[in-house]
PDB file of C-alpha atoms and ligand atoms in Angstrom:
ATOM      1  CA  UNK A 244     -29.091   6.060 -33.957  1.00 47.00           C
ATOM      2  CA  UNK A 245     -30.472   2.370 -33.387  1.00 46.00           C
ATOM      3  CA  UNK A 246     -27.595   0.828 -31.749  1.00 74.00           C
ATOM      4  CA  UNK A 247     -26.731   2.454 -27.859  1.00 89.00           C
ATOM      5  CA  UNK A 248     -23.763   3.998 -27.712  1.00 97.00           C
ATOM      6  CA  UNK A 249     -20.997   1.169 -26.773  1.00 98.00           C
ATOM      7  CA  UNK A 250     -17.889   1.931 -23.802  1.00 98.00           C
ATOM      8  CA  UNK A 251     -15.158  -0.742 -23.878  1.00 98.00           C
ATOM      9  CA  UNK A 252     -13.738  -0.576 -20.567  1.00 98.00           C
ATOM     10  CA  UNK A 253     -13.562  -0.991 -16.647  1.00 97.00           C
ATOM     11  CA  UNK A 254     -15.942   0.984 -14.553  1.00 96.00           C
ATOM     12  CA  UNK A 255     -13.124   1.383 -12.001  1.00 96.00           C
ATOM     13  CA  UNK A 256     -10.705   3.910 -14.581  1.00 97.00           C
ATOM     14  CA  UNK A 257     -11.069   7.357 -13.976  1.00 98.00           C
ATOM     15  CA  UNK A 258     -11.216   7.728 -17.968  1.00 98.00           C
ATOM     16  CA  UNK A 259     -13.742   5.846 -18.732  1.00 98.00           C
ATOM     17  CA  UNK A 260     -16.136   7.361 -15.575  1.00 98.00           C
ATOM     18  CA  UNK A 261     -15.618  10.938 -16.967  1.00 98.00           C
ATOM     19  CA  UNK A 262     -17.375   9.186 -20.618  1.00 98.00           C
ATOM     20  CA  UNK A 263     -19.941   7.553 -18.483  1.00 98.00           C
ATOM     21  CA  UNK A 264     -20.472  10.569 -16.471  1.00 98.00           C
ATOM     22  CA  UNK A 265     -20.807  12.923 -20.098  1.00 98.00           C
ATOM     23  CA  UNK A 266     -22.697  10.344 -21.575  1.00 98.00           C
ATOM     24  CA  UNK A 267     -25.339  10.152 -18.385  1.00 98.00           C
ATOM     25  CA  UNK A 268     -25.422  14.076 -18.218  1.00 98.00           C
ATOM     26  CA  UNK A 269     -25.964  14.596 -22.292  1.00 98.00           C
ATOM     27  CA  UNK A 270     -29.199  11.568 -21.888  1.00 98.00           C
ATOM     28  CA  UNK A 271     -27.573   8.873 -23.877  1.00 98.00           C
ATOM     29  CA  UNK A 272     -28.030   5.071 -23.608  1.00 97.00           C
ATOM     30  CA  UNK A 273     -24.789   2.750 -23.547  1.00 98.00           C
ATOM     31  CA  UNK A 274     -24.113  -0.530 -22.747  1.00 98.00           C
ATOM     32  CA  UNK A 275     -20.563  -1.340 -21.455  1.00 98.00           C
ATOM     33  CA  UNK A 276     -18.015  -3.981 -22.285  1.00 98.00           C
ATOM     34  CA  UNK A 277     -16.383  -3.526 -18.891  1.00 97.00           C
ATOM     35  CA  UNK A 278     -12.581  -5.056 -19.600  1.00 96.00           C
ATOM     36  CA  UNK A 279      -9.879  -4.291 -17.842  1.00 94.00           C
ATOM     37  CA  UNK A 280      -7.275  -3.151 -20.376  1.00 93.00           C
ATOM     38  CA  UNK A 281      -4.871  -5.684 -19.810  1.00 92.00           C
ATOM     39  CA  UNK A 282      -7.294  -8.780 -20.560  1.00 92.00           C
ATOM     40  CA  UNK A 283      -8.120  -7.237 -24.307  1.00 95.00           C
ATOM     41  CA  UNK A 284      -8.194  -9.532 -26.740  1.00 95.00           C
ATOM     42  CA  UNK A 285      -6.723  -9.309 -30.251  1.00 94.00           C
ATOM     43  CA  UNK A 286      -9.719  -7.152 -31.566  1.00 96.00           C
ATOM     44  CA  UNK A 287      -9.506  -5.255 -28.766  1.00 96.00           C
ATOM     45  CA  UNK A 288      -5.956  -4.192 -29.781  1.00 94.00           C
ATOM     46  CA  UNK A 289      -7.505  -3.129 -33.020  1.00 95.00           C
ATOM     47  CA  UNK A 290     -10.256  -0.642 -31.496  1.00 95.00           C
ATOM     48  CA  UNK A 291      -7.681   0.665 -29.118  1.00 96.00           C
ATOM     49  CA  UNK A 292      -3.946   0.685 -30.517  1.00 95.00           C
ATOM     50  CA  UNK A 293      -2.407   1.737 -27.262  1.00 96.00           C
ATOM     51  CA  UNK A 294      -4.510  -0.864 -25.420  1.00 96.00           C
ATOM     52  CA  UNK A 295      -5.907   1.460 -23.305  1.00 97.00           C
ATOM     53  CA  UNK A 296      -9.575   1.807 -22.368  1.00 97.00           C
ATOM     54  CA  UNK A 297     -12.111   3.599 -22.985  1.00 98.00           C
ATOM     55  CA  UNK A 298     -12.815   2.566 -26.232  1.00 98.00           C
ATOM     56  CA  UNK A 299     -16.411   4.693 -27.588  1.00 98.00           C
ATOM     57  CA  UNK A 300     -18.550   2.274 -30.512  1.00 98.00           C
ATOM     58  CA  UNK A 301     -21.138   3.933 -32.581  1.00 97.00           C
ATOM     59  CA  UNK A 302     -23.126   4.163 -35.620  1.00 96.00           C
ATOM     60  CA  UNK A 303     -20.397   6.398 -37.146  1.00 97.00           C
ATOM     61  CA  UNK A 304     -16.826   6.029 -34.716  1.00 97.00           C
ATOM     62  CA  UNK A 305     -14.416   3.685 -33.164  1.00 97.00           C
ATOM     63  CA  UNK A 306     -12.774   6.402 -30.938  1.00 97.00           C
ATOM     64  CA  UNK A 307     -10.477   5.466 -27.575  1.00 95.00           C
ATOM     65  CA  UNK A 308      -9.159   8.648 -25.652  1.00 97.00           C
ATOM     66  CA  UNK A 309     -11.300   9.655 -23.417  1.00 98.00           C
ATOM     67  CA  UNK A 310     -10.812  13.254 -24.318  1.00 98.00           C
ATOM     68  CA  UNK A 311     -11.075  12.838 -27.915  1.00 98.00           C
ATOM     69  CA  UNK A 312     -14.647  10.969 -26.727  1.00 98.00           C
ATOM     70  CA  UNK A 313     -15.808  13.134 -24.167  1.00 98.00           C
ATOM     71  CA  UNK A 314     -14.941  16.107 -27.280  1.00 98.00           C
ATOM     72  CA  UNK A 315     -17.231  13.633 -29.781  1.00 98.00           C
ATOM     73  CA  UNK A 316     -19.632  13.332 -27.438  1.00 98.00           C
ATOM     74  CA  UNK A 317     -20.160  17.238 -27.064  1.00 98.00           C
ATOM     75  CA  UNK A 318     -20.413  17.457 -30.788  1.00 98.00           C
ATOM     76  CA  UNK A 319     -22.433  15.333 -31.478  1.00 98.00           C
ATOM     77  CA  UNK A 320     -24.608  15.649 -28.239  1.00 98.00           C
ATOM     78  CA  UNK A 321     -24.763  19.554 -27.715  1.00 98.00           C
ATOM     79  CA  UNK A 322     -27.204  19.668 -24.627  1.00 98.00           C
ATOM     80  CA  UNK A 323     -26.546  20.122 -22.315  1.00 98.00           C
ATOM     81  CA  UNK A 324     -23.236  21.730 -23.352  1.00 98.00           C
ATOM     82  CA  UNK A 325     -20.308  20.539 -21.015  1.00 98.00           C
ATOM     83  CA  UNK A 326     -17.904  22.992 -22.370  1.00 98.00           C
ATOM     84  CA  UNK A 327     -17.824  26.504 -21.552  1.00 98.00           C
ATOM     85  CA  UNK A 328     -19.273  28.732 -24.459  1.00 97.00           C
ATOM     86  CA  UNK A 329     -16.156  31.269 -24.137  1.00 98.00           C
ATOM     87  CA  UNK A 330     -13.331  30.306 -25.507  1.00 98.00           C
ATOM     88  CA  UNK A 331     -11.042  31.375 -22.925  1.00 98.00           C
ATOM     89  CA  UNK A 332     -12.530  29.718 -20.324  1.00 98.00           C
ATOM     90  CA  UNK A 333     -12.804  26.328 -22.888  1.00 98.00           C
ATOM     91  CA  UNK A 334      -9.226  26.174 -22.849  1.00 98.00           C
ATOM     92  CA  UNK A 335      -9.143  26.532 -19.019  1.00 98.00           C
ATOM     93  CA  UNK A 336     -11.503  23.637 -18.404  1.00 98.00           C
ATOM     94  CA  UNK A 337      -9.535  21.742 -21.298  1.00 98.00           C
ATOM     95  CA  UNK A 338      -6.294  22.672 -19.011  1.00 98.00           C
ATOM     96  CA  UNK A 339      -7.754  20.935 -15.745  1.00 98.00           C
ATOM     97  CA  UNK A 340      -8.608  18.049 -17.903  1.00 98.00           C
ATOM     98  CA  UNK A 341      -5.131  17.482 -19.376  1.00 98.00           C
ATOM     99  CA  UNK A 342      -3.998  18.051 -15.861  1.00 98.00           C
ATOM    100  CA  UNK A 343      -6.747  15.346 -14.695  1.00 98.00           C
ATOM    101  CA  UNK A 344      -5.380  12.771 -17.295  1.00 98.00           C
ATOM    102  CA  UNK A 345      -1.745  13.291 -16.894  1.00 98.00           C
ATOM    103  CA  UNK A 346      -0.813  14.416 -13.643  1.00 98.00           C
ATOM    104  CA  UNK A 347      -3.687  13.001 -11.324  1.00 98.00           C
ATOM    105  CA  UNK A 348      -3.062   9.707 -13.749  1.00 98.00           C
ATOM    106  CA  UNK A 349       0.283   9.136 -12.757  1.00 97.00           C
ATOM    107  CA  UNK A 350      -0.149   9.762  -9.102  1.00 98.00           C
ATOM    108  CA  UNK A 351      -3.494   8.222  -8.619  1.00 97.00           C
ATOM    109  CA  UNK A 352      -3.549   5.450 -11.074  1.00 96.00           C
ATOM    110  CA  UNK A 353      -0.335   4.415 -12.226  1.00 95.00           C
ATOM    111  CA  UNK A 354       0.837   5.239  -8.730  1.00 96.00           C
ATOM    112  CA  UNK A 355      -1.930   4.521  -5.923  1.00 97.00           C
ATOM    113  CA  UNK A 356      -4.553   2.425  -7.665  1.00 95.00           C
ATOM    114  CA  UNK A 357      -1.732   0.340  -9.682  1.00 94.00           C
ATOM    115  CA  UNK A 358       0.163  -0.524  -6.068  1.00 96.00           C
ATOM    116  CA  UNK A 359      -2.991  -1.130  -4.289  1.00 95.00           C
ATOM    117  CA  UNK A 360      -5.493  -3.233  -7.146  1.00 92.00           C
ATOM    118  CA  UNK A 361      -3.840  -3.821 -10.304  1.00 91.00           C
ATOM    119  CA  UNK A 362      -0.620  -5.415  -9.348  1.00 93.00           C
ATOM    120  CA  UNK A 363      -1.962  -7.470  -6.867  1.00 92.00           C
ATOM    121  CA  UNK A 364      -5.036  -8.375  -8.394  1.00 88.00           C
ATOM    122  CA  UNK A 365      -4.429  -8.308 -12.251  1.00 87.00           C
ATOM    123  CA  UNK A 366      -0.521  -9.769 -11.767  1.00 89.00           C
ATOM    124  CA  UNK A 367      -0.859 -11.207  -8.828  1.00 90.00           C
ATOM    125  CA  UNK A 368       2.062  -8.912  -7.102  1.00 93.00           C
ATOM    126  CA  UNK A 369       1.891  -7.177  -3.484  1.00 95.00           C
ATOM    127  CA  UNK A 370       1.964  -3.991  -3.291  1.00 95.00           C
ATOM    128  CA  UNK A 371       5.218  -1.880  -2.692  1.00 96.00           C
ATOM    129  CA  UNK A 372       4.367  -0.079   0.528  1.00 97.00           C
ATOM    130  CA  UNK A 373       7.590   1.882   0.434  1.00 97.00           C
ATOM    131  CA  UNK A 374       6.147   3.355  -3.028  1.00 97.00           C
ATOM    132  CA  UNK A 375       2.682   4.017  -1.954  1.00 97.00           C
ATOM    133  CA  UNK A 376       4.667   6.333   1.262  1.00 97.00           C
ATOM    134  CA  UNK A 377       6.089   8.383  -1.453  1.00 97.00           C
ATOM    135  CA  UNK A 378       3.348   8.958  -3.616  1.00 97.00           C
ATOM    136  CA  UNK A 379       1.241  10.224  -0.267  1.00 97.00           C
ATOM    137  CA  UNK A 380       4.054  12.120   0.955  1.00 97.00           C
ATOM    138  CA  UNK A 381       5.754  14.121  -1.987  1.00 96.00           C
ATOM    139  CA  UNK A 382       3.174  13.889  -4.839  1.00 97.00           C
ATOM    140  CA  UNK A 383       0.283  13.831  -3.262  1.00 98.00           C
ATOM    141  CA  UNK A 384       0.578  17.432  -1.443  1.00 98.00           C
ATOM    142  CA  UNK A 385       1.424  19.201  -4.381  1.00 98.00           C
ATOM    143  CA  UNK A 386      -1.114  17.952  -6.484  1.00 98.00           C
ATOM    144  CA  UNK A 387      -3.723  19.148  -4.025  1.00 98.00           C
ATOM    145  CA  UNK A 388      -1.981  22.175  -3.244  1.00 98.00           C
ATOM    146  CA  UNK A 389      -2.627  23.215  -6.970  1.00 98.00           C
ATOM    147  CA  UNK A 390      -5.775  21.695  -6.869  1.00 98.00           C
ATOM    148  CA  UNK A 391      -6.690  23.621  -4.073  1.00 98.00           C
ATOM    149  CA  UNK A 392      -5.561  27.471  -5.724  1.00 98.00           C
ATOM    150  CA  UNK A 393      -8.147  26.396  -8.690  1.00 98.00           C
ATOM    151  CA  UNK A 394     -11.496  24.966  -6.604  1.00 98.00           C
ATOM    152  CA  UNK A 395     -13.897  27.348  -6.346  1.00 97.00           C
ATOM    153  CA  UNK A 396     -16.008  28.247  -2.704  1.00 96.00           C
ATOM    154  CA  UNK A 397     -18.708  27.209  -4.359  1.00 97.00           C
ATOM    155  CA  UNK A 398     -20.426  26.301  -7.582  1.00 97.00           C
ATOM    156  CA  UNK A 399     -17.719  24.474 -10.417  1.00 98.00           C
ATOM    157  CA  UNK A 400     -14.641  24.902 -11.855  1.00 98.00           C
ATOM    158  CA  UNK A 401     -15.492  27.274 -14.679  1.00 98.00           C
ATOM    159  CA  UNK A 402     -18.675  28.478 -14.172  1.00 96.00           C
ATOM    160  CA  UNK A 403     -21.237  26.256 -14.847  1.00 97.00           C
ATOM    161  CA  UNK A 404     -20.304  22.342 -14.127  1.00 98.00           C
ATOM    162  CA  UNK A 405     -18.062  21.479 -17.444  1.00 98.00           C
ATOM    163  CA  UNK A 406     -15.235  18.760 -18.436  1.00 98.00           C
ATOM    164  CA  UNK A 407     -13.003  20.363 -15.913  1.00 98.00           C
ATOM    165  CA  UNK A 408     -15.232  19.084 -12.963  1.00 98.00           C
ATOM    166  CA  UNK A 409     -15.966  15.848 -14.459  1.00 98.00           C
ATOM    167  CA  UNK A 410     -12.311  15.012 -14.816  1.00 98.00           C
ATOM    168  CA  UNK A 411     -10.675  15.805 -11.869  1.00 98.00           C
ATOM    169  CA  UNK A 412     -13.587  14.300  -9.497  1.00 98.00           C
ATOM    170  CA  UNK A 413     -13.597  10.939 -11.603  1.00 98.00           C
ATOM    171  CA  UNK A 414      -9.583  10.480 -10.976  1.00 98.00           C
ATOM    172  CA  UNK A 415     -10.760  11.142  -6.688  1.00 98.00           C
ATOM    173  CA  UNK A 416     -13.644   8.501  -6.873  1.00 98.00           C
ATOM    174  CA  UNK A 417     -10.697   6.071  -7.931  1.00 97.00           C
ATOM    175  CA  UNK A 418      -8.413   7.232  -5.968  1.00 97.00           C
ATOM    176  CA  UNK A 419     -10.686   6.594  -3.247  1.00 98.00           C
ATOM    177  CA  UNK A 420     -11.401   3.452  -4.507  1.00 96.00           C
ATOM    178  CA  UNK A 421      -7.690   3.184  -3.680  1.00 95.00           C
ATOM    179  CA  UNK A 422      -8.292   3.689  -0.012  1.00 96.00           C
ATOM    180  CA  UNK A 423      -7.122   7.962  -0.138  1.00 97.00           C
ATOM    181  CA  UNK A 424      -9.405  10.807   1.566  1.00 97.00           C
ATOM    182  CA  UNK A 425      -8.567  14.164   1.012  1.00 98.00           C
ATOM    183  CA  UNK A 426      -7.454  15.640   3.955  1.00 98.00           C
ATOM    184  CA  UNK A 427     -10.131  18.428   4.449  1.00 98.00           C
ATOM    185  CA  UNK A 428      -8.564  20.513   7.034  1.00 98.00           C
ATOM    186  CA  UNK A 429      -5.576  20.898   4.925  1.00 98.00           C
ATOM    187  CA  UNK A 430      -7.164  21.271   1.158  1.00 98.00           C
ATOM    188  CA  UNK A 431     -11.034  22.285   2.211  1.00 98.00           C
ATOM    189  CA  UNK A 432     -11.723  24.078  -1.036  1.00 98.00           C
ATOM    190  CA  UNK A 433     -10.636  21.137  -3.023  1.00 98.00           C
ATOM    191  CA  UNK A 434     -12.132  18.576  -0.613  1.00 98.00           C
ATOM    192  CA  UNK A 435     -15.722  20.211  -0.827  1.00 98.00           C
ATOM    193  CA  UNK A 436     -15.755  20.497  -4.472  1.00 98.00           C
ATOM    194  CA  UNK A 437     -14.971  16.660  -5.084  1.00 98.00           C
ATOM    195  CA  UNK A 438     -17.820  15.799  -2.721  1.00 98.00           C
ATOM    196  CA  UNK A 439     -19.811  18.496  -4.503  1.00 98.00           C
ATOM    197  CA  UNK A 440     -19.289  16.792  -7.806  1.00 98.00           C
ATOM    198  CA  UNK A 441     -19.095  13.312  -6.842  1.00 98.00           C
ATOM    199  CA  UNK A 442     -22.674  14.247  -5.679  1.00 98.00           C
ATOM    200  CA  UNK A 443     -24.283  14.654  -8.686  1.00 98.00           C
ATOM    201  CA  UNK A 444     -26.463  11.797  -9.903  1.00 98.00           C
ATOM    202  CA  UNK A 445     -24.747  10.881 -12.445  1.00 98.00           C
ATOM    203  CA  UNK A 446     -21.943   9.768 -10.700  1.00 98.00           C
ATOM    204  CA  UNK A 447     -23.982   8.224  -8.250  1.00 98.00           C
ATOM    205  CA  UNK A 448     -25.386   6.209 -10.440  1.00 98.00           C
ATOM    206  CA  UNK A 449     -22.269   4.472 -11.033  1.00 98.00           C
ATOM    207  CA  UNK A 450     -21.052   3.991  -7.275  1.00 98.00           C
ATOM    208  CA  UNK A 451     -22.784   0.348  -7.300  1.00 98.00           C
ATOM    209  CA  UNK A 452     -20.809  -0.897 -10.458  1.00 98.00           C
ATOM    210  CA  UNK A 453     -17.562   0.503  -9.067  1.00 97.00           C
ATOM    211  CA  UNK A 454     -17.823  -1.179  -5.777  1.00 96.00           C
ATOM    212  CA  UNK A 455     -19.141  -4.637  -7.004  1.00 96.00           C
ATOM    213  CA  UNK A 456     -15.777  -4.359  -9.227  1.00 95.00           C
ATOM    214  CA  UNK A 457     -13.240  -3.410  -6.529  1.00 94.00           C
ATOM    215  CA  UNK A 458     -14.960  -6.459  -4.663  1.00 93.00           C
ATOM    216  CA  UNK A 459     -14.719  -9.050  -7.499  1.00 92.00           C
ATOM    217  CA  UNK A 460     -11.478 -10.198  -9.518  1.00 91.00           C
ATOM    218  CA  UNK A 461     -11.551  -8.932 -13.332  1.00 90.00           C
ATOM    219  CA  UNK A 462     -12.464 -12.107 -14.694  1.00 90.00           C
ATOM    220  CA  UNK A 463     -15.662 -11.927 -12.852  1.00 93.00           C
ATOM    221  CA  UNK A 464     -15.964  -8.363 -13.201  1.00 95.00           C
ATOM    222  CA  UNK A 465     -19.206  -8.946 -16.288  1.00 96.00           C
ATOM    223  CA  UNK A 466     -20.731 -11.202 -13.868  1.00 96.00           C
ATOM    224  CA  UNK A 467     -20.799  -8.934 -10.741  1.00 97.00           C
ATOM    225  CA  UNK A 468     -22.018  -6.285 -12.779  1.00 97.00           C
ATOM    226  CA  UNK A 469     -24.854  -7.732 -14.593  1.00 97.00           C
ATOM    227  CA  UNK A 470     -26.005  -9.451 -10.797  1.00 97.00           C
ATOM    228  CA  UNK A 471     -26.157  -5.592 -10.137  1.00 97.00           C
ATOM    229  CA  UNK A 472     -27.939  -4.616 -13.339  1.00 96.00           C
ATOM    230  CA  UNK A 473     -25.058  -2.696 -14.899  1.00 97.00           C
ATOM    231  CA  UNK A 474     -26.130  -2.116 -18.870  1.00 97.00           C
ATOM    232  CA  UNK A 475     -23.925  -5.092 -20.564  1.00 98.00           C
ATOM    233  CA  UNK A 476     -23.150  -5.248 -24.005  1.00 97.00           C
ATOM    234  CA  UNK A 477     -23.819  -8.819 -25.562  1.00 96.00           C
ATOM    235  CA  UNK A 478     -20.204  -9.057 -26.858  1.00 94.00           C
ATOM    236  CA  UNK A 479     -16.583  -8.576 -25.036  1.00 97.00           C
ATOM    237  CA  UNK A 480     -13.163  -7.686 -26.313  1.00 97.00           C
ATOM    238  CA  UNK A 481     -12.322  -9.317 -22.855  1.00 95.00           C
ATOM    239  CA  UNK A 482      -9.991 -12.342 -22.876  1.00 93.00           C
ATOM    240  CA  UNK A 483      -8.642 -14.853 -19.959  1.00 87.00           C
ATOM    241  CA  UNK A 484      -4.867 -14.345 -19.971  1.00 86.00           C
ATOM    242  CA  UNK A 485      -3.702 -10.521 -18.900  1.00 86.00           C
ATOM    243  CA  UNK A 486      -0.759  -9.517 -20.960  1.00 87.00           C
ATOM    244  CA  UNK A 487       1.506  -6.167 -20.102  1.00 86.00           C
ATOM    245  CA  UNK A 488       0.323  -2.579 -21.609  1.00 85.00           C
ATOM    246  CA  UNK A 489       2.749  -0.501 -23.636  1.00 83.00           C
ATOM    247  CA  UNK A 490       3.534   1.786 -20.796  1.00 76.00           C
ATOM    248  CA  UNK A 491       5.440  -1.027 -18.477  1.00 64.00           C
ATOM    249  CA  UNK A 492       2.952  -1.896 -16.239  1.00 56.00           C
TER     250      UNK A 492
HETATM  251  N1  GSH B 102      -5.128   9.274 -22.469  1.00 62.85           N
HETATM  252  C1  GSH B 102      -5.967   8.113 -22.264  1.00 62.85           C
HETATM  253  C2  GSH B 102      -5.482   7.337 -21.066  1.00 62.85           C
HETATM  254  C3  GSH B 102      -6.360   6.113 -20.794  1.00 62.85           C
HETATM  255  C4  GSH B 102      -5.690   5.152 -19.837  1.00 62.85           C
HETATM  256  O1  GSH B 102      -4.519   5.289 -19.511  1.00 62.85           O
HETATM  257  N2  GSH B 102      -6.477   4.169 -19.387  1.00 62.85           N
HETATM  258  C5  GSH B 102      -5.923   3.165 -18.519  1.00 62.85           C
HETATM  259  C6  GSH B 102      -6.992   2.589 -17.614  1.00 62.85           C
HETATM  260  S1  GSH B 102      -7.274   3.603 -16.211  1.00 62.85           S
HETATM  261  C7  GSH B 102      -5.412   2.023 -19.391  1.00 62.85           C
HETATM  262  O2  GSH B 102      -6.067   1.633 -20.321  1.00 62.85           O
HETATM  263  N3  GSH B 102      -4.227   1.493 -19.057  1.00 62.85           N
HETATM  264  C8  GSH B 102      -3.629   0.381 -19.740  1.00 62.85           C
HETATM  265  C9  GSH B 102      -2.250   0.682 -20.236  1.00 62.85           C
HETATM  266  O3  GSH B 102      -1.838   1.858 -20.195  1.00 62.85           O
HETATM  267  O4  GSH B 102      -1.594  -0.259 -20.689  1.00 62.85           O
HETATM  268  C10 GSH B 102      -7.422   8.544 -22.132  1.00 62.85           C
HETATM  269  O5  GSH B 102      -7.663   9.689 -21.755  1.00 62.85           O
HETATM  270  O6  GSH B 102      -8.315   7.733 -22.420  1.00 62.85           O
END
């Protein structure tokens, strides 16, 4: 491949971290067009017809989904493998995922992170507090309760550190982005294996692009990160004027 690997999307979604994260792990170079979704321009509804980010450029794909990338990327990257070999367990880490995307989505994106950064600083709207007390209250608990019958003492999810891992600890680094700490005397088990996770380099690595972000508004979002040496791509699907994504936000 001559071209690096281009991601079309904000460093502060949980779905585009678990690419980065799979794409640091498996070696690969990328540069990063990092839009939030709701500032995509016209092309940018052509790579990604939901208008949702990440968005994976190659040689050979245009690919958004983050699973359907992070899946690519395993193909055509093999080492290390981020899948377990047995198939049983595959579909148990591809279960965690799914339960990553969907239900740790709607509690700690569309829910937290959407009350506490997007609305007021994409559309300019405050925050409804009375909202955020029922997402911490009711949906947070059982989340983690679940969470907490699936982390392991020790070690990963399914063995060796796979998808599983990746997913749910990217959805915690924005949900702490978002201001929530797992309780630890309450959900230990899942409280030590987010740390564990969030540990590892290659999430590290991404810590200073994710904080210049939260502390800039998305316009200057390309800016921050390329004062902070973030690997840019030359062009953006980025545009001035946010416009609302299919899924009523
Ligand atoms: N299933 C998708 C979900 C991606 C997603 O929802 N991304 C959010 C950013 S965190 C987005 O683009 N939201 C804009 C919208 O839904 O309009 C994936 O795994 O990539």
């Amino acid at each position: 491949m001559t071209e690096p690997v281009c991601i079309v999307g904000s460093t502060l979604s949980p779905y585009v971290r678990k690419v980065l994260v799979m794409l640091d792990l498996k070696g690969v170079a990328y540069v990063i067009d990092p839009i939030v979704p709701f500032l995509g321009d016209e092309r940018f509804s052509a790579l990604s017809p939901l208008r949702r980010v990440p968005v994976l450029l190659d040689d050979r794909v245009t690919l958004s989904d983050s699973s359907v990338i992070c899946q690519y990327l395993e193909d055509r990257y093999p080492k290390p493998a981020l899948y377990p070999a047995d198939i049983a367990v595959r579909a148990g880490a591809r279960w965690l995922e799914e339960y990553a995307d969907s239900r740790l989505g709607d509690v700690f994106v569309w829910g937290l992170f959407n009350e506490r950064a997007i609305k007021p600083f994409v559309w300019g709207r405050s925050t409804d507090t009375a909202r955020v007390e029922r997402i911490l209250r009711d949906d947070v608990p059982a989340v983690l309760d679940y969470l907490e019958t699936q982390a392991p003492a020790a070690g990963f999810l399914c063995g060796e550190l796979s998808i599983a891992d990746i997913s749910i600890a990217a959805f915690f680094r924005t949900a702490a982005l978002a201001g929530f700490t797992i309780d630890v005397g309450r959900w230990p088990l899942c409280a030590a294996h987010v740390e564990r996770v969030l540990g590892l380099p290659a999430f590290v690595r991404l810590r200073p692009f994710e904080d210049c972000c939260m502390r800039s508004a998305p316009a200057n979002h390309r800016s921050a990160l390329a004062a902070v040496g973030a690997p840019l791509s030359d062009e953006t699907f980025g545009t001035a004027t946010p416009r609302p994504g299919f899924f009523g936000l």
